[in-house]
PDB file of C-alpha atoms in Angstrom:
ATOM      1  CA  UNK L   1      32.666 -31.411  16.734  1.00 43.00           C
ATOM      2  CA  UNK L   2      34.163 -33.030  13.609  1.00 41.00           C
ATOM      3  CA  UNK L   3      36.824 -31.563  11.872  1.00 49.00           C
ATOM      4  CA  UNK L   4      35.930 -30.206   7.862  1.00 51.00           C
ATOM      5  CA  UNK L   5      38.129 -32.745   6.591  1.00 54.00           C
ATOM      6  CA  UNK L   6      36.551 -35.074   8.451  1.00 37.00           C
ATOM      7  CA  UNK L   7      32.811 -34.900   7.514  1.00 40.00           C
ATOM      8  CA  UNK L   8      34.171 -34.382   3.929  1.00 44.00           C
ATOM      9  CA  UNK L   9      35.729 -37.763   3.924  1.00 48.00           C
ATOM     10  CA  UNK L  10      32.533 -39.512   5.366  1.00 40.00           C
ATOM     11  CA  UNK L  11      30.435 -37.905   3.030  1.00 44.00           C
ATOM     12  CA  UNK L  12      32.439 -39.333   0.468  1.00 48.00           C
ATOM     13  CA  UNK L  13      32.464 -42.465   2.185  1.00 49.00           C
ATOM     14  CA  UNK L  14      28.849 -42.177   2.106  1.00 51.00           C
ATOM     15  CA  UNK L  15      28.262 -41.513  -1.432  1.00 66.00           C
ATOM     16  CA  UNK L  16      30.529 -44.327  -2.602  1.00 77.00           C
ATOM     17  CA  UNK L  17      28.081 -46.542  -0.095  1.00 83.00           C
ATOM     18  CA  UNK L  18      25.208 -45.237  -2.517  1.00 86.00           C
ATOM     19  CA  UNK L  19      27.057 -45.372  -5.894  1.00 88.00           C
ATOM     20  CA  UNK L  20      27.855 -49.023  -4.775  1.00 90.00           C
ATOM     21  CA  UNK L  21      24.283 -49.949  -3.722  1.00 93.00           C
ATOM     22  CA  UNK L  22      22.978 -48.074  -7.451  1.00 92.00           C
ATOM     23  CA  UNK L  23      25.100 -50.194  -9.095  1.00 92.00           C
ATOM     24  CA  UNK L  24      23.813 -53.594  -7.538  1.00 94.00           C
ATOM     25  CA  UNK L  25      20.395 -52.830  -7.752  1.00 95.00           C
ATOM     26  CA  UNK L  26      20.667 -51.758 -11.326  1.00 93.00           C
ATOM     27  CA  UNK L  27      22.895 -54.952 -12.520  1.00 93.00           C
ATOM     28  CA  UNK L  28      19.182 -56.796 -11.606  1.00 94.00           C
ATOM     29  CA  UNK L  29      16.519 -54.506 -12.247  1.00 94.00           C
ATOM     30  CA  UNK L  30      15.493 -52.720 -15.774  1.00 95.00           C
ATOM     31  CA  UNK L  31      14.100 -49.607 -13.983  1.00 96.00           C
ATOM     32  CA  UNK L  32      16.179 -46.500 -13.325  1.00 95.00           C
ATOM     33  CA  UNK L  33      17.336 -46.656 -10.032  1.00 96.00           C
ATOM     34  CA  UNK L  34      18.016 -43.637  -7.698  1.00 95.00           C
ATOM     35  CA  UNK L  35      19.775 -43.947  -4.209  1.00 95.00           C
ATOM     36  CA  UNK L  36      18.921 -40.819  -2.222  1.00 94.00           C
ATOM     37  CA  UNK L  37      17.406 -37.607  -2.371  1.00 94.00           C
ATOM     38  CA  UNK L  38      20.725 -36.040  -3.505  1.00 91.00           C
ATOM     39  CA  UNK L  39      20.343 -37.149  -7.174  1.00 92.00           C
ATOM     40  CA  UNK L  40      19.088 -34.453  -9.446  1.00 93.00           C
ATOM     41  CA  UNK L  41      16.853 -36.915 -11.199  1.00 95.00           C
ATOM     42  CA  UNK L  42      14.174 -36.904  -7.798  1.00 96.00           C
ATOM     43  CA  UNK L  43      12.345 -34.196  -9.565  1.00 97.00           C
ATOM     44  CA  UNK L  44      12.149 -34.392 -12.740  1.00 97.00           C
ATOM     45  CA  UNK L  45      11.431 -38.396 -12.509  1.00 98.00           C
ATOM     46  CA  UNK L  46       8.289 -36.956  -9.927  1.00 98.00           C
ATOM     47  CA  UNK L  47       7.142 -34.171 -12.117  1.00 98.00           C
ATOM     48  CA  UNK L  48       7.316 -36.231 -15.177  1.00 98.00           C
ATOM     49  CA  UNK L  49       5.773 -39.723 -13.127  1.00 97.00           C
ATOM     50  CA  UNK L  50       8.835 -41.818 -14.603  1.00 97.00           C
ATOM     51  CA  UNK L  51       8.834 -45.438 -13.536  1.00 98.00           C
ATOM     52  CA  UNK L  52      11.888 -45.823 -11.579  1.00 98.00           C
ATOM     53  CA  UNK L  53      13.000 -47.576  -8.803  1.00 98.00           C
ATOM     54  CA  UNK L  54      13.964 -45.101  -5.366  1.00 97.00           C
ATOM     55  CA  UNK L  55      16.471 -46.643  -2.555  1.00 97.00           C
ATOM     56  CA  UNK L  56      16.823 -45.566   0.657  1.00 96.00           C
ATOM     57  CA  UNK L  57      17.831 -46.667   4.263  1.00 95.00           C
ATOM     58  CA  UNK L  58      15.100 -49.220   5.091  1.00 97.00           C
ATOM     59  CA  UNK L  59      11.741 -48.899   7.179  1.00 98.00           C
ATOM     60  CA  UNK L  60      13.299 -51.435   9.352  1.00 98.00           C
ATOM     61  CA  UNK L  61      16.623 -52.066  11.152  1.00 96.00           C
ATOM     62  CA  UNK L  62      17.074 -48.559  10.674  1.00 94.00           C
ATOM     63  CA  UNK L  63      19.770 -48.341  12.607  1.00 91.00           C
ATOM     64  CA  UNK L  64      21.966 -50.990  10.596  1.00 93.00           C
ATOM     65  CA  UNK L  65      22.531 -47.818   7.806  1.00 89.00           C
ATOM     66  CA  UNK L  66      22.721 -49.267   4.494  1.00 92.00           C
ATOM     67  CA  UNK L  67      22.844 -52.967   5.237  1.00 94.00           C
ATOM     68  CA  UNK L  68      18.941 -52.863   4.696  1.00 97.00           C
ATOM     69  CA  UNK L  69      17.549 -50.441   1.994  1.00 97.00           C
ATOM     70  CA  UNK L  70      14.202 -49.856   1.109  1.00 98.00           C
ATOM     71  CA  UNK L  71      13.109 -49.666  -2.684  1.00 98.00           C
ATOM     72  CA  UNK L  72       9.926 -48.179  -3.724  1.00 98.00           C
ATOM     73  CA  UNK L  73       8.769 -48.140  -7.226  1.00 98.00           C
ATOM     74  CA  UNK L  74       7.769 -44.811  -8.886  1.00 98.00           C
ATOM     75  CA  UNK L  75       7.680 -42.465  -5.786  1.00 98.00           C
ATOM     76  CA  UNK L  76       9.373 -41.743  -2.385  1.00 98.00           C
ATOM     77  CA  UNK L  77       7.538 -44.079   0.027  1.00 98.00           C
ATOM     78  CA  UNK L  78       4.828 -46.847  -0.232  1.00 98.00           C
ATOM     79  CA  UNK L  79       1.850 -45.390   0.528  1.00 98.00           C
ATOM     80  CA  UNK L  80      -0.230 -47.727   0.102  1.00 98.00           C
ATOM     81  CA  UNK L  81      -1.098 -51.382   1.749  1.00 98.00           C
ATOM     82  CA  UNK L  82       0.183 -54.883  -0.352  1.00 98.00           C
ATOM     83  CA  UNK L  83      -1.394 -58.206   0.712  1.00 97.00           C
ATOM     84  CA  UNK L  84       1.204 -59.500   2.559  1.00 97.00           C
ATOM     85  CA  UNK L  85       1.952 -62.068   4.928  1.00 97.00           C
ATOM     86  CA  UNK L  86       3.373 -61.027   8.581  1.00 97.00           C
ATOM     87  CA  UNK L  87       6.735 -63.264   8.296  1.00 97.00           C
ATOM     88  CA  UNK L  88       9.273 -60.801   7.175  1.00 97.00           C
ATOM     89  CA  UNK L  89       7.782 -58.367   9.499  1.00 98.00           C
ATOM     90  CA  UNK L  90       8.250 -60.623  12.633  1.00 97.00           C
ATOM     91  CA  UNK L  91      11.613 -61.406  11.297  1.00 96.00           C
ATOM     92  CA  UNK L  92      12.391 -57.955  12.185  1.00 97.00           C
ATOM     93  CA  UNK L  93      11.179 -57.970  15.481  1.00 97.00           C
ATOM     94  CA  UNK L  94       8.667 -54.744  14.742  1.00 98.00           C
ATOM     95  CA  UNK L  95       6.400 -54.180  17.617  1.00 96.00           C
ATOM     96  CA  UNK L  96       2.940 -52.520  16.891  1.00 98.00           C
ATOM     97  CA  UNK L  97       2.043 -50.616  20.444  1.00 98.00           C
ATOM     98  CA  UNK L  98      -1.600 -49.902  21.059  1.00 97.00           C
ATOM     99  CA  UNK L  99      -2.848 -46.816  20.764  1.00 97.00           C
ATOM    100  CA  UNK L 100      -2.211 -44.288  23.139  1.00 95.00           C
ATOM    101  CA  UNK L 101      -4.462 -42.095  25.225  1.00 86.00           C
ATOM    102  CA  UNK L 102      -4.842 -38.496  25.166  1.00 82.00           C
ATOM    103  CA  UNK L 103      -1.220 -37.066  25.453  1.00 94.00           C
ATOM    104  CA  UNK L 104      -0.719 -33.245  25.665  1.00 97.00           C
ATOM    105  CA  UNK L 105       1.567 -31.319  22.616  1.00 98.00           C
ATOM    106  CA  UNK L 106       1.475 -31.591  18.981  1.00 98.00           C
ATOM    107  CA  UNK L 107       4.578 -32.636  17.807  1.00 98.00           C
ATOM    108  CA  UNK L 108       4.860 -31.239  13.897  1.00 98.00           C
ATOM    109  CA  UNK L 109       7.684 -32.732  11.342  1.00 97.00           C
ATOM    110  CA  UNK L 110       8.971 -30.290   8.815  1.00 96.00           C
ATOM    111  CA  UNK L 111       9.929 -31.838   5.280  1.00 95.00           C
ATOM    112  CA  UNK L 112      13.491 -32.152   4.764  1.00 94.00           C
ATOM    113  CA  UNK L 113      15.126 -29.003   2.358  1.00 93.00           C
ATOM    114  CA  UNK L 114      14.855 -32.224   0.010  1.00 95.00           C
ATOM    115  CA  UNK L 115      11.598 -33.116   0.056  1.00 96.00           C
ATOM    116  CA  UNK L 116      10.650 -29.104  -0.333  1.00 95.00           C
ATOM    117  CA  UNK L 117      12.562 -28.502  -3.240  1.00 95.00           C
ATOM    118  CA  UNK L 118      11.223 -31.908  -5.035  1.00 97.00           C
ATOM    119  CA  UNK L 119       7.320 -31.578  -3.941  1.00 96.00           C
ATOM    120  CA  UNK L 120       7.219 -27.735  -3.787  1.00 95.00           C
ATOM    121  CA  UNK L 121       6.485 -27.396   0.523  1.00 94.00           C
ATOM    122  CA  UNK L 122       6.843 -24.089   1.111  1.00 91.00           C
ATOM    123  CA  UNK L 123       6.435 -23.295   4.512  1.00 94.00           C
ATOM    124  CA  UNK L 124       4.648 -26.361   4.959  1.00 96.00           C
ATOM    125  CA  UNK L 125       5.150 -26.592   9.089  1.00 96.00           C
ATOM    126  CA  UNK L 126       4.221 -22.678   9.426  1.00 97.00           C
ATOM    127  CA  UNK L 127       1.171 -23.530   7.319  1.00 97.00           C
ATOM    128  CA  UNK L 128       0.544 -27.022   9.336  1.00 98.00           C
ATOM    129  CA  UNK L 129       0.806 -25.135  12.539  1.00 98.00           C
ATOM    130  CA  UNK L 130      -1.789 -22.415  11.437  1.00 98.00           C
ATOM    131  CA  UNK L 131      -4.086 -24.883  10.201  1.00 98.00           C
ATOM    132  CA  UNK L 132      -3.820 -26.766  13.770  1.00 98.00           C
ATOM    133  CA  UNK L 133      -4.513 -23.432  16.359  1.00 98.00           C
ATOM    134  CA  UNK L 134      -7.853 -22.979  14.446  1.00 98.00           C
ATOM    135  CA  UNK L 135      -8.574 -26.158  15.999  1.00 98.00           C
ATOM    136  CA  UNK L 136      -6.943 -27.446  18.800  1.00 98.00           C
ATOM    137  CA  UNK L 137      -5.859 -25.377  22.083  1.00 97.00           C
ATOM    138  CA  UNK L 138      -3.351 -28.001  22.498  1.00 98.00           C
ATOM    139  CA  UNK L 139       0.612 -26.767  22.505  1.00 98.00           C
ATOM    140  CA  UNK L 140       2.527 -27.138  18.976  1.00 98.00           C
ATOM    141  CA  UNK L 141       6.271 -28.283  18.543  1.00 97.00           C
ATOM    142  CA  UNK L 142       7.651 -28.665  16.025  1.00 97.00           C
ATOM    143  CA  UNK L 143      10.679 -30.680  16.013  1.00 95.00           C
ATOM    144  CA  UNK L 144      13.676 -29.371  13.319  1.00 86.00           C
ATOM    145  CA  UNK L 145      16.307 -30.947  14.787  1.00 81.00           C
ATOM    146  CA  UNK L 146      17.642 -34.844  13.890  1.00 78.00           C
ATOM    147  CA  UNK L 147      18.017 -36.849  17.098  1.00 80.00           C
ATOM    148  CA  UNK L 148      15.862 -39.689  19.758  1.00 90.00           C
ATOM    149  CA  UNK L 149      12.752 -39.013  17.896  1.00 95.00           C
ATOM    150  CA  UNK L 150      10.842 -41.240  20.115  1.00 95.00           C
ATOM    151  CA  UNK L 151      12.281 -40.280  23.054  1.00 96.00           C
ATOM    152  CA  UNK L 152      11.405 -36.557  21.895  1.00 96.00           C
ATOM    153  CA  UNK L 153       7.372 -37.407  22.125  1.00 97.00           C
ATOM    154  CA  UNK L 154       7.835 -39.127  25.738  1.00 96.00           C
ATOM    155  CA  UNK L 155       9.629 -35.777  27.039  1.00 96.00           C
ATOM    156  CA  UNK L 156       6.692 -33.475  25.368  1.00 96.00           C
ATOM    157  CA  UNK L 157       4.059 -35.832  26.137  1.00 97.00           C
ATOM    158  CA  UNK L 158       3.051 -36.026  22.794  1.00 98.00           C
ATOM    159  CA  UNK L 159      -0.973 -36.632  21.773  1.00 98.00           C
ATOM    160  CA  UNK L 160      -0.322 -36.921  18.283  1.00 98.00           C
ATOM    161  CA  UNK L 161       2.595 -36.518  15.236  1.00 98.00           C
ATOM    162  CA  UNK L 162       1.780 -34.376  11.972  1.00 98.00           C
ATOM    163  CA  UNK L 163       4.284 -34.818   8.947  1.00 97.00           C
ATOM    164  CA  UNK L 164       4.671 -34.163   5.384  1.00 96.00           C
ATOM    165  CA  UNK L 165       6.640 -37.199   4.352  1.00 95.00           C
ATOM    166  CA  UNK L 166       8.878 -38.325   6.929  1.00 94.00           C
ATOM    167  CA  UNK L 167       9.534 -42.068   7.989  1.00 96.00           C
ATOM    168  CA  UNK L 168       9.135 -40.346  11.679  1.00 96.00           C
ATOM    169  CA  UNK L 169       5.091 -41.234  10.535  1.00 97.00           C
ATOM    170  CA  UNK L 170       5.754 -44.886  10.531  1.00 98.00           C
ATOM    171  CA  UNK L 171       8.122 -44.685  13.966  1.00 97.00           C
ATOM    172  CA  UNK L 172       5.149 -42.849  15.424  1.00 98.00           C
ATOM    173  CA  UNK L 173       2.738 -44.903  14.174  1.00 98.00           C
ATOM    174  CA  UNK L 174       4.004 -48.244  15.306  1.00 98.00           C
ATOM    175  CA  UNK L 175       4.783 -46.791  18.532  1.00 98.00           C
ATOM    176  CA  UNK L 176       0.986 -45.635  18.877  1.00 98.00           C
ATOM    177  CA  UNK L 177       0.992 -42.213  18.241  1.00 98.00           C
ATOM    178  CA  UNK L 178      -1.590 -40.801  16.259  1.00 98.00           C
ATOM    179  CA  UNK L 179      -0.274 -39.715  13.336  1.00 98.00           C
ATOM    180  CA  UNK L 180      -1.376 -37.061  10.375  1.00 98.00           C
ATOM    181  CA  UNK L 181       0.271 -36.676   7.280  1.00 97.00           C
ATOM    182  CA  UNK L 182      -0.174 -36.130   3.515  1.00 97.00           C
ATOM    183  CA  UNK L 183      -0.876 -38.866   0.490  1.00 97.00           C
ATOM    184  CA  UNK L 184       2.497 -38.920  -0.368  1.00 97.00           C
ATOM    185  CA  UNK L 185       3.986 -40.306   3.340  1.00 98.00           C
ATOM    186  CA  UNK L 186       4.454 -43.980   3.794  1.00 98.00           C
ATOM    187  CA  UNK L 187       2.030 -43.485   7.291  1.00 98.00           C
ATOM    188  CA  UNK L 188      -0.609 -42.366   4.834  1.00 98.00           C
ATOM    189  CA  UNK L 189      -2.369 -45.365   4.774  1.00 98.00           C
ATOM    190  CA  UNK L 190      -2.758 -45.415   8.844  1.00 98.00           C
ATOM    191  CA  UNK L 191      -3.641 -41.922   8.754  1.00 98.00           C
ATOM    192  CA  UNK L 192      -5.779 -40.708  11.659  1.00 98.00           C
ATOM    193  CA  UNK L 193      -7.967 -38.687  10.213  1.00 97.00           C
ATOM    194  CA  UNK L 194      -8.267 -34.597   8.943  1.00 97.00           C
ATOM    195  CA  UNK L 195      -6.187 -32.133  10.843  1.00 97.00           C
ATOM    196  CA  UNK L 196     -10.117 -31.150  12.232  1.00 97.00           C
ATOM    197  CA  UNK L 197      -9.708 -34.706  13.766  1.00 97.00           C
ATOM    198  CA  UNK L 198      -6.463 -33.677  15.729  1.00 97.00           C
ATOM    199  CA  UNK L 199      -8.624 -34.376  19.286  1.00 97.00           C
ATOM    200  CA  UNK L 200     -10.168 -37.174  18.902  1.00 96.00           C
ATOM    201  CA  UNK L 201      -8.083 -39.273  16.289  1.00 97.00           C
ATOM    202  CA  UNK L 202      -8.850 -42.389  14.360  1.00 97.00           C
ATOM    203  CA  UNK L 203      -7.002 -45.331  15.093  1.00 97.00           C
ATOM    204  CA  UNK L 204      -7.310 -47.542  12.180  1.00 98.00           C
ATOM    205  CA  UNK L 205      -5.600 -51.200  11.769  1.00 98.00           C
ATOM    206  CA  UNK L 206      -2.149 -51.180  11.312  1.00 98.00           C
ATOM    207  CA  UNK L 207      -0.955 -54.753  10.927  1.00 98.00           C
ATOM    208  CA  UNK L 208      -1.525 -55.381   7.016  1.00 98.00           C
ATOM    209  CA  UNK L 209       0.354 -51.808   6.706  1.00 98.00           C
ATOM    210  CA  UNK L 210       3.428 -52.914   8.698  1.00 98.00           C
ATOM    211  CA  UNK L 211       3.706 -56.380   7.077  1.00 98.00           C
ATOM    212  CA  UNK L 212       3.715 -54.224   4.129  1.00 98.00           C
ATOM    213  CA  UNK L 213       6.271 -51.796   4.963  1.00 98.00           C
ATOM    214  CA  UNK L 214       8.908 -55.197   5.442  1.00 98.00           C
ATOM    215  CA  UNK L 215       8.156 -56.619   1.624  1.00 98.00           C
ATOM    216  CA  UNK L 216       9.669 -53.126   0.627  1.00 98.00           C
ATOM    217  CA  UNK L 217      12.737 -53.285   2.954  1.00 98.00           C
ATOM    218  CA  UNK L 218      15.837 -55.837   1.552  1.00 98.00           C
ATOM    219  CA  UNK L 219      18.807 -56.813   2.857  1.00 97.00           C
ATOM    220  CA  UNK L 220      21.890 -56.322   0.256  1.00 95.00           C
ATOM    221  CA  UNK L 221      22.280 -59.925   0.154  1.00 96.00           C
ATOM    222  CA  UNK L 222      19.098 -60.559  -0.464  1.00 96.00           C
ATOM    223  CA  UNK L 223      18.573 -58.937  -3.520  1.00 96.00           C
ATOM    224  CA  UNK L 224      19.089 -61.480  -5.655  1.00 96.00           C
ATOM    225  CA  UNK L 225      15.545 -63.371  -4.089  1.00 96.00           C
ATOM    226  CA  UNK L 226      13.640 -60.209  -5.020  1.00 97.00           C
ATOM    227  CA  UNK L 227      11.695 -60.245  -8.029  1.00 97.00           C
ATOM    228  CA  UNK L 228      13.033 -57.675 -10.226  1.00 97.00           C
ATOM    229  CA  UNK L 229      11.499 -58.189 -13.747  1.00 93.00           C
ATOM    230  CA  UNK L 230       8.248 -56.129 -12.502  1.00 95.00           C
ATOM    231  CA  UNK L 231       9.392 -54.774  -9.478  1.00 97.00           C
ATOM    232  CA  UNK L 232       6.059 -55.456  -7.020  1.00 97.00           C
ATOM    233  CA  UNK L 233       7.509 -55.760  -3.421  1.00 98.00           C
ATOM    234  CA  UNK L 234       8.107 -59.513  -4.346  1.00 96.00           C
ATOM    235  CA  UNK L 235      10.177 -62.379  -4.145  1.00 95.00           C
ATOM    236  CA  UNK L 236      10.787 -64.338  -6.662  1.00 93.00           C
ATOM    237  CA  UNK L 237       8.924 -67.506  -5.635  1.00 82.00           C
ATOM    238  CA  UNK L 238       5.819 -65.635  -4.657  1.00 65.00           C
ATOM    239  CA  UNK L 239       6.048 -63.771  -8.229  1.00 49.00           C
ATOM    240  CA  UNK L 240       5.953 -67.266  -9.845  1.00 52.00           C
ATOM    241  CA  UNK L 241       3.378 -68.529  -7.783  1.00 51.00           C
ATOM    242  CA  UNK L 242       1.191 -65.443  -8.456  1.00 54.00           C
ATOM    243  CA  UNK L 243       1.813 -65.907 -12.588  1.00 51.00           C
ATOM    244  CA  UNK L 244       0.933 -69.544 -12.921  1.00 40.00           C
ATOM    245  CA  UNK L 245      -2.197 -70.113 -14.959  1.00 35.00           C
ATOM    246  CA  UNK L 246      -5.169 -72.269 -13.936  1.00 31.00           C
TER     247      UNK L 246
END
């Protein structure tokens, strides 16, 4: 186990990472811009719908850490689907699985401590979990700890995921689990249905939602391609082209 002194000097590694990544998105865009859940502006800029600019570690290439962020524009996630083409997503090598079959458990995300203070979950996986034995016989877990997520729903032979806001939706859902969630997760729009739907899911389309997911995921040296002026998931040549007049 790591020493005190130790995890206090990477999380102050960690935070001059952020404070360095603030400051290079902000030298280009005219938005706010807040780096991680940490900052106490994440509620009041929510409460108050401020148009601001959120970074985090990126949808993609996750395991890289910071070397790819992903920067969403007035909320947590993109939760919504852009018209975008598939290159950048190829360019990351994402795989969409098909769906899967019938598995067995239920495997529930809690929000982060974060995400409950900022959108008010309380007891959002006890509530989840309620809401799911009025309907389904099938076994719940619910997953608190960090670690192998996907390795987690092999070894409980998962049917389906259900999460707040977690980018576990997206892992799931690309790896073709089922996945429920709320409006405000990035997986919303390849949501599988109501919670009532929890044994015989939807599986809608996902490829226009992945592409989408990679036009909100930079690289740090990329960020002087993006379009920044109106911050759409853009780069700057596809901005232009989209501006010219008849």
């Amino acid at each position: 186990m790591a020493s005190p002194q130790y995890a206090k000097r990477l999380a102050h590694k960690l935070m001059g990472k952020q404070q360095q990544i603030a400051a290079m998105v902000s030298g280009r865009a005219p938005l706010p811009v807040v780096v991680g859940l940490v900052d106490g502006r994440n509620k009041p800029y929510i409460d108050g719908g401020a148009d601001f600019l959120y970074v985090d570690h990126g949808y993609y290439a996750r395991d890289r850490g910071w070397e790819y962020i992903r920067v969403i524009r007035g909320a947590h996630h993109l939760t919504r689907v852009l018209d975008r083409p598939d290159d950048r997503r190829r360019r990351f090598g994402v795989r969409i699985d098909p769906w899967r079959g019938h598995g067995e458990a239920v495997v529930v995300i809690p929000p982060s401590a974060y995400y409950d203070a900022i959108y008010g979950f309380w007891k959002w996986a006890d509530k989840a979990c309620h809401a799911l034995a009025k309907v389904t016989d099938r076994p719940l877990v619910v997953k608190e700890s960090k670690g192998n997520f996907l390795q987690f729903l092999v070894d409980h032979k998962a049917h389906a995921v259900v999460c707040a806001m977690s980018v576990a939706g997206v892992e799931a859902a690309l790896a073709g689990y089922p996945v429920f969630s709320t409006p405000r997760c990035a997986s919303w729009p390849v949501n599988c249905g109501a919670l009532s739907d929890i044994d015989g899911p939807q599986r809608p389309e996902r490829e226009a939602w992945a592409n989408s997911l990679a036009y909100a995921t930079w690289h740090l040296d990329e960020l002087d391609s993006v379009e920044w002026r109106d911050y759409k998931y853009q780069l700057k040549d596809a901005y232009e082209s989209s501006n010219d007049g008849p």
